Amino acid sequence: MVNETRCVEWSYVTYDLIVIGSGPGGYSAAVRAGQYGLKTAIIEKDAKLGGTCLHVGCIPTKALLHTAELWSFANHATDEGITIDKPTLQFPKVIERKNGIVSKHAKGVEFLMKKNKVEWIKGFGVIKKAGVVEVTTDKGTQTLETKNILIATGSEARMLPGLTPDPDSILTNIEILNLQAVPKSLNIIGAGAVGVEFASMFKRFGSEVSVFEMMPRIVPVEDEEVSKELEKVFKKQKIRVETGAKCTDIQKTATGVKMKVTLANGKIEEVESEKLLVAVGRAPNTAKIGLENTKVEVDRGFIKVNQYQETAEPGIYAIGDVVAGTPQLAHVASAQGMVAVAKMAGKPATPINRNRIPGATYTEPGIGSVGLTEAQARAAGYQVKVGKFPFVANSKATILGAHDGFVKIVADEKYGEILGVHIIGPQAYELISEAVTAMEAEATVETMMHTIHAHPTIYEAVGEAFQNVYGLAINV
Ligand SMILES: Cc1cc2nc3c(=O)[nH]c(=O)nc-3n(C[C@H](O)[C@H](O)[C@H](O)COP(=O)(O)OP(=O)(O)OC[C@H]3O[C@@H](n4cnc5c(N)ncnc54)[C@H](O)[C@@H]3O)c2cc1C
């Protein structure tokens, strides 16, 4: 029995599975392990369960983006014939609401652990060798024995060399989510999903926003036409976008942060803003978890796994943001958790298919995508046929006042195989689900052409784009 009041050393408890990290990957895997009847413990170093996604990632950002959308509506309500007399934004209340949503769901995760008989161990987990995990808590150190270990320690924001984040001026996703006032100006380094979502959020809250991206285009993992469209719309919304831009000499000033930007044309400009968000990617949390005590192989810090999420060390699995070669997304982490736990429980395990992972970016307009981009499909040697449909020709989009963007289908001419679907437009992150299901069910372009889409809906645009692979869309 563990005595909670004294330092506990070398007390052995035997588990079927110890999960390290309680993000969407770790907690979902623990639930599934409980459902399979495995004796399971989850180790979490933070005070609450839920990880990056719940506390400083997916959920708080989407809560704030929702409020930004309502605020934008309140300011443009006259377009709809509604008069809202002097709307005001009480930003601390906005943050309080966001915190309430996060807390509610953190309690939900706690409930799920109890319901599925998963033991929650509060502390920092280190692997001593296969089958042995040491946990350091504020009460001491405990050593646990287990048949399987699942590494789900996630990631943290990368910083530029020489910079340290602080709550006032140089921010990561953690600090920016707790601002108590909308900054007058916000410069953002990095235009991946995190950077562009904060740009879209704070522009609507009223900040002057500039985005600086080193790559030749924003949202660089998306189809090129999607990147172009988002840049066009951002510029229309008066968000400054600079691609091919390099930021250096970042310094705090009395009023904010200044830096030098070498623009794509070679011109050097000094820019200053009240706050600076650094959104240059996420580093895996693998440095301090004892991998050196195992045969686990890493590639630039990311853990190498096989299709069943097994590492090179038998009995040690890895999922989520720490894994090499899969996108850092919450639904990838949880899907990989299902595969790993099924494998260790001796149940049928279906490996995830890299080409069927939806991507969702909650900008305005939103982005939803799955499968190969047009360029990737061409590079892979397919005879590519593209079908596009613009939201400007969709009646529900007109009703919503959301005409920017399009649906783009990338198909193989030979068999009508759907290779990829790329949507930018209203609720694109919801619309993409139809494409993911179609691809998972191996539906062809023809099947989707004959699938009846209700009218008037924005997802009619998806049906029309499929028809347009053969030049047969009706409304353009
Ligand atoms: C601003 C932002 C917005 C995002 N929005 C989305 C989105 O809309 N959709 C989406 O799919 N993805 C989104 N993501 C990405 C998503 O958050 C991650 O892909 C996801 O959280 C990864 O899950 P995970 O389980 O691998 O790790 P994490 O969620 O990072 O959880 C890892 C957990 O492990 C704990 N831990 C680490 N080391 C130890 C240790 N040694 N011992 C004990 N505990 C440890 C950490 O404290 C943490 O709780 C977003 C990310 C950010 C930053």
PDB file of C-alpha atoms in Angstrom, residues 238-355:
ATOM      1  CA  LYS A 238      -6.550  43.524 -43.582  1.00  0.00           C
ATOM      2  CA  ILE A 239      -4.305  40.926 -42.010  1.00  0.00           C
ATOM      3  CA  ARG A 240      -0.760  41.606 -43.227  1.00  0.00           C
ATOM      4  CA  VAL A 241       0.748  38.423 -44.692  1.00  0.00           C
ATOM      5  CA  GLU A 242       4.448  38.156 -45.551  1.00  0.00           C
ATOM      6  CA  THR A 243       5.728  34.865 -46.926  1.00  0.00           C
ATOM      7  CA  GLY A 244       9.386  34.060 -47.566  1.00  0.00           C
ATOM      8  CA  ALA A 245      10.058  36.349 -44.586  1.00  0.00           C
ATOM      9  CA  LYS A 246      12.805  35.879 -41.998  1.00  0.00           C
ATOM     10  CA  CYS A 247      12.464  37.400 -38.521  1.00  0.00           C
ATOM     11  CA  THR A 248      15.625  38.264 -36.563  1.00  0.00           C
ATOM     12  CA  ASP A 249      16.879  40.564 -33.780  1.00  0.00           C
ATOM     13  CA  ILE A 250      13.773  40.137 -31.674  1.00  0.00           C
ATOM     14  CA  GLN A 251      13.859  42.498 -28.698  1.00  0.00           C
ATOM     15  CA  LYS A 252      11.489  43.638 -26.000  1.00  0.00           C
ATOM     16  CA  THR A 253      10.798  47.387 -25.917  1.00  0.00           C
ATOM     17  CA  ALA A 254       8.995  49.634 -23.424  1.00  0.00           C
ATOM     18  CA  THR A 255       5.762  49.157 -25.365  1.00  0.00           C
ATOM     19  CA  GLY A 256       6.058  45.663 -26.822  1.00  0.00           C
ATOM     20  CA  VAL A 257       8.402  43.702 -29.062  1.00  0.00           C
ATOM     21  CA  LYS A 258      10.365  44.778 -32.114  1.00  0.00           C
ATOM     22  CA  MET A 259      12.155  42.686 -34.711  1.00  0.00           C
ATOM     23  CA  LYS A 260      13.836  42.873 -38.080  1.00  0.00           C
ATOM     24  CA  VAL A 261      12.073  41.174 -40.966  1.00  0.00           C
ATOM     25  CA  THR A 262      13.889  40.324 -44.170  1.00  0.00           C
ATOM     26  CA  LEU A 263      11.070  40.268 -46.687  1.00  0.00           C
ATOM     27  CA  ALA A 264      10.883  38.005 -49.754  1.00  0.00           C
ATOM     28  CA  ASN A 265      12.123  40.873 -51.957  1.00  0.00           C
ATOM     29  CA  GLY A 266      15.236  41.270 -49.780  1.00  0.00           C
ATOM     30  CA  LYS A 267      14.056  44.500 -48.146  1.00  0.00           C
ATOM     31  CA  ILE A 268      14.721  44.692 -44.404  1.00  0.00           C
ATOM     32  CA  GLU A 269      12.007  46.240 -42.287  1.00  0.00           C
ATOM     33  CA  GLU A 270      11.785  46.873 -38.552  1.00  0.00           C
ATOM     34  CA  VAL A 271       8.361  46.024 -37.172  1.00  0.00           C
ATOM     35  CA  GLU A 272       7.003  46.482 -33.670  1.00  0.00           C
ATOM     36  CA  SER A 273       3.879  45.181 -31.998  1.00  0.00           C
ATOM     37  CA  GLU A 274       2.384  45.128 -28.503  1.00  0.00           C
ATOM     38  CA  LYS A 275       2.620  41.321 -28.447  1.00  0.00           C
ATOM     39  CA  LEU A 276       4.554  38.758 -30.447  1.00  0.00           C
ATOM     40  CA  LEU A 277       3.282  35.200 -30.891  1.00  0.00           C
ATOM     41  CA  VAL A 278       5.908  32.604 -31.769  1.00  0.00           C
ATOM     42  CA  ALA A 279       4.172  29.738 -33.590  1.00  0.00           C
ATOM     43  CA  VAL A 280       7.049  27.939 -35.296  1.00  0.00           C
ATOM     44  CA  GLY A 281       6.072  24.337 -34.622  1.00  0.00           C
ATOM     45  CA  ARG A 282       6.027  21.884 -31.745  1.00  0.00           C
ATOM     46  CA  ALA A 283       8.897  19.851 -30.289  1.00  0.00           C
ATOM     47  CA  PRO A 284       8.214  16.320 -28.991  1.00  0.00           C
ATOM     48  CA  ASN A 285       8.470  15.760 -25.209  1.00  0.00           C
ATOM     49  CA  THR A 286      10.931  12.889 -25.422  1.00  0.00           C
ATOM     50  CA  ALA A 287      14.144  14.261 -23.926  1.00  0.00           C
ATOM     51  CA  LYS A 288      13.578  13.514 -20.243  1.00  0.00           C
ATOM     52  CA  ILE A 289      11.463  10.379 -20.228  1.00  0.00           C
ATOM     53  CA  GLY A 290      14.250   7.802 -20.024  1.00  0.00           C
ATOM     54  CA  LEU A 291      14.447   6.675 -23.646  1.00  0.00           C
ATOM     55  CA  GLU A 292      18.196   6.219 -23.144  1.00  0.00           C
ATOM     56  CA  ASN A 293      17.320   3.283 -20.845  1.00  0.00           C
ATOM     57  CA  THR A 294      15.574   1.504 -23.729  1.00  0.00           C
ATOM     58  CA  LYS A 295      16.070   0.432 -27.338  1.00  0.00           C
ATOM     59  CA  VAL A 296      13.459   2.975 -28.513  1.00  0.00           C
ATOM     60  CA  GLU A 297      14.704   4.688 -31.693  1.00  0.00           C
ATOM     61  CA  VAL A 298      14.217   8.377 -32.381  1.00  0.00           C
ATOM     62  CA  ASP A 299      14.491  10.653 -35.379  1.00  0.00           C
ATOM     63  CA  ARG A 300      15.253  14.271 -34.386  1.00  0.00           C
ATOM     64  CA  GLY A 301      13.492  13.624 -31.078  1.00  0.00           C
ATOM     65  CA  PHE A 302      10.425  11.956 -32.625  1.00  0.00           C
ATOM     66  CA  ILE A 303       9.852   8.287 -31.771  1.00  0.00           C
ATOM     67  CA  LYS A 304       9.953   5.755 -34.594  1.00  0.00           C
ATOM     68  CA  VAL A 305       7.081   3.241 -34.508  1.00  0.00           C
ATOM     69  CA  ASN A 306       5.679   0.511 -36.736  1.00  0.00           C
ATOM     70  CA  GLN A 307       2.085   0.368 -37.996  1.00  0.00           C
ATOM     71  CA  TYR A 308       0.910  -0.889 -34.574  1.00  0.00           C
ATOM     72  CA  GLN A 309       2.618   2.004 -32.750  1.00  0.00           C
ATOM     73  CA  GLU A 310       5.287  -0.370 -31.406  1.00  0.00           C
ATOM     74  CA  THR A 311       8.733   1.104 -30.811  1.00  0.00           C
ATOM     75  CA  ALA A 312      11.969  -0.839 -31.308  1.00  0.00           C
ATOM     76  CA  GLU A 313      11.726  -1.918 -27.636  1.00  0.00           C
ATOM     77  CA  PRO A 314       9.200  -4.750 -27.132  1.00  0.00           C
ATOM     78  CA  GLY A 315       6.383  -3.722 -24.763  1.00  0.00           C
ATOM     79  CA  ILE A 316       6.873   0.020 -25.351  1.00  0.00           C
ATOM     80  CA  TYR A 317       4.462   1.840 -27.651  1.00  0.00           C
ATOM     81  CA  ALA A 318       4.236   5.514 -28.660  1.00  0.00           C
ATOM     82  CA  ILE A 319       1.355   7.643 -29.927  1.00  0.00           C
ATOM     83  CA  GLY A 320       0.459  11.245 -30.730  1.00  0.00           C
ATOM     84  CA  ASP A 321       2.701  14.281 -31.054  1.00  0.00           C
ATOM     85  CA  VAL A 322       5.866  12.339 -30.094  1.00  0.00           C
ATOM     86  CA  VAL A 323       5.574  10.000 -33.096  1.00  0.00           C
ATOM     87  CA  ALA A 324       7.742  10.443 -36.205  1.00  0.00           C
ATOM     88  CA  GLY A 325       5.994  10.829 -39.547  1.00  0.00           C
ATOM     89  CA  THR A 326       2.376  11.522 -38.602  1.00  0.00           C
ATOM     90  CA  PRO A 327       0.731  14.946 -38.251  1.00  0.00           C
ATOM     91  CA  GLN A 328       0.500  16.451 -34.758  1.00  0.00           C
ATOM     92  CA  LEU A 329      -3.268  16.368 -34.356  1.00  0.00           C
ATOM     93  CA  ALA A 330      -5.510  15.303 -31.487  1.00  0.00           C
ATOM     94  CA  HIS A 331      -7.528  12.827 -33.545  1.00  0.00           C
ATOM     95  CA  VAL A 332      -4.319  11.217 -34.814  1.00  0.00           C
ATOM     96  CA  ALA A 333      -3.132  10.766 -31.209  1.00  0.00           C
ATOM     97  CA  SER A 334      -6.378   9.118 -30.102  1.00  0.00           C
ATOM     98  CA  ALA A 335      -6.664   6.943 -33.238  1.00  0.00           C
ATOM     99  CA  GLN A 336      -3.088   5.737 -32.707  1.00  0.00           C
ATOM    100  CA  GLY A 337      -3.982   4.993 -29.078  1.00  0.00           C
ATOM    101  CA  MET A 338      -6.783   2.672 -30.215  1.00  0.00           C
ATOM    102  CA  VAL A 339      -4.360   0.784 -32.467  1.00  0.00           C
ATOM    103  CA  ALA A 340      -1.695   0.432 -29.758  1.00  0.00           C
ATOM    104  CA  VAL A 341      -4.099  -0.778 -27.064  1.00  0.00           C
ATOM    105  CA  ALA A 342      -5.851  -3.229 -29.408  1.00  0.00           C
ATOM    106  CA  LYS A 343      -2.447  -4.659 -30.309  1.00  0.00           C
ATOM    107  CA  MET A 344      -1.316  -5.095 -26.698  1.00  0.00           C
ATOM    108  CA  ALA A 345      -4.711  -6.557 -25.691  1.00  0.00           C
ATOM    109  CA  GLY A 346      -4.599  -9.097 -28.520  1.00  0.00           C
ATOM    110  CA  LYS A 347      -7.679  -7.581 -30.214  1.00  0.00           C
ATOM    111  CA  PRO A 348      -8.015  -6.860 -33.940  1.00  0.00           C
ATOM    112  CA  ALA A 349      -5.967  -3.738 -34.628  1.00  0.00           C
ATOM    113  CA  THR A 350      -6.425  -1.665 -37.798  1.00  0.00           C
ATOM    114  CA  PRO A 351      -3.406   0.574 -38.438  1.00  0.00           C
ATOM    115  CA  ILE A 352      -4.171   4.184 -39.289  1.00  0.00           C
ATOM    116  CA  ASN A 353      -4.037   5.186 -42.933  1.00  0.00           C
ATOM    117  CA  ARG A 354      -1.889   8.304 -43.380  1.00  0.00           C
ATOM    118  CA  ASN A 355      -3.985   9.355 -46.385  1.00  0.00           C
TER     119      ASN A 355
END
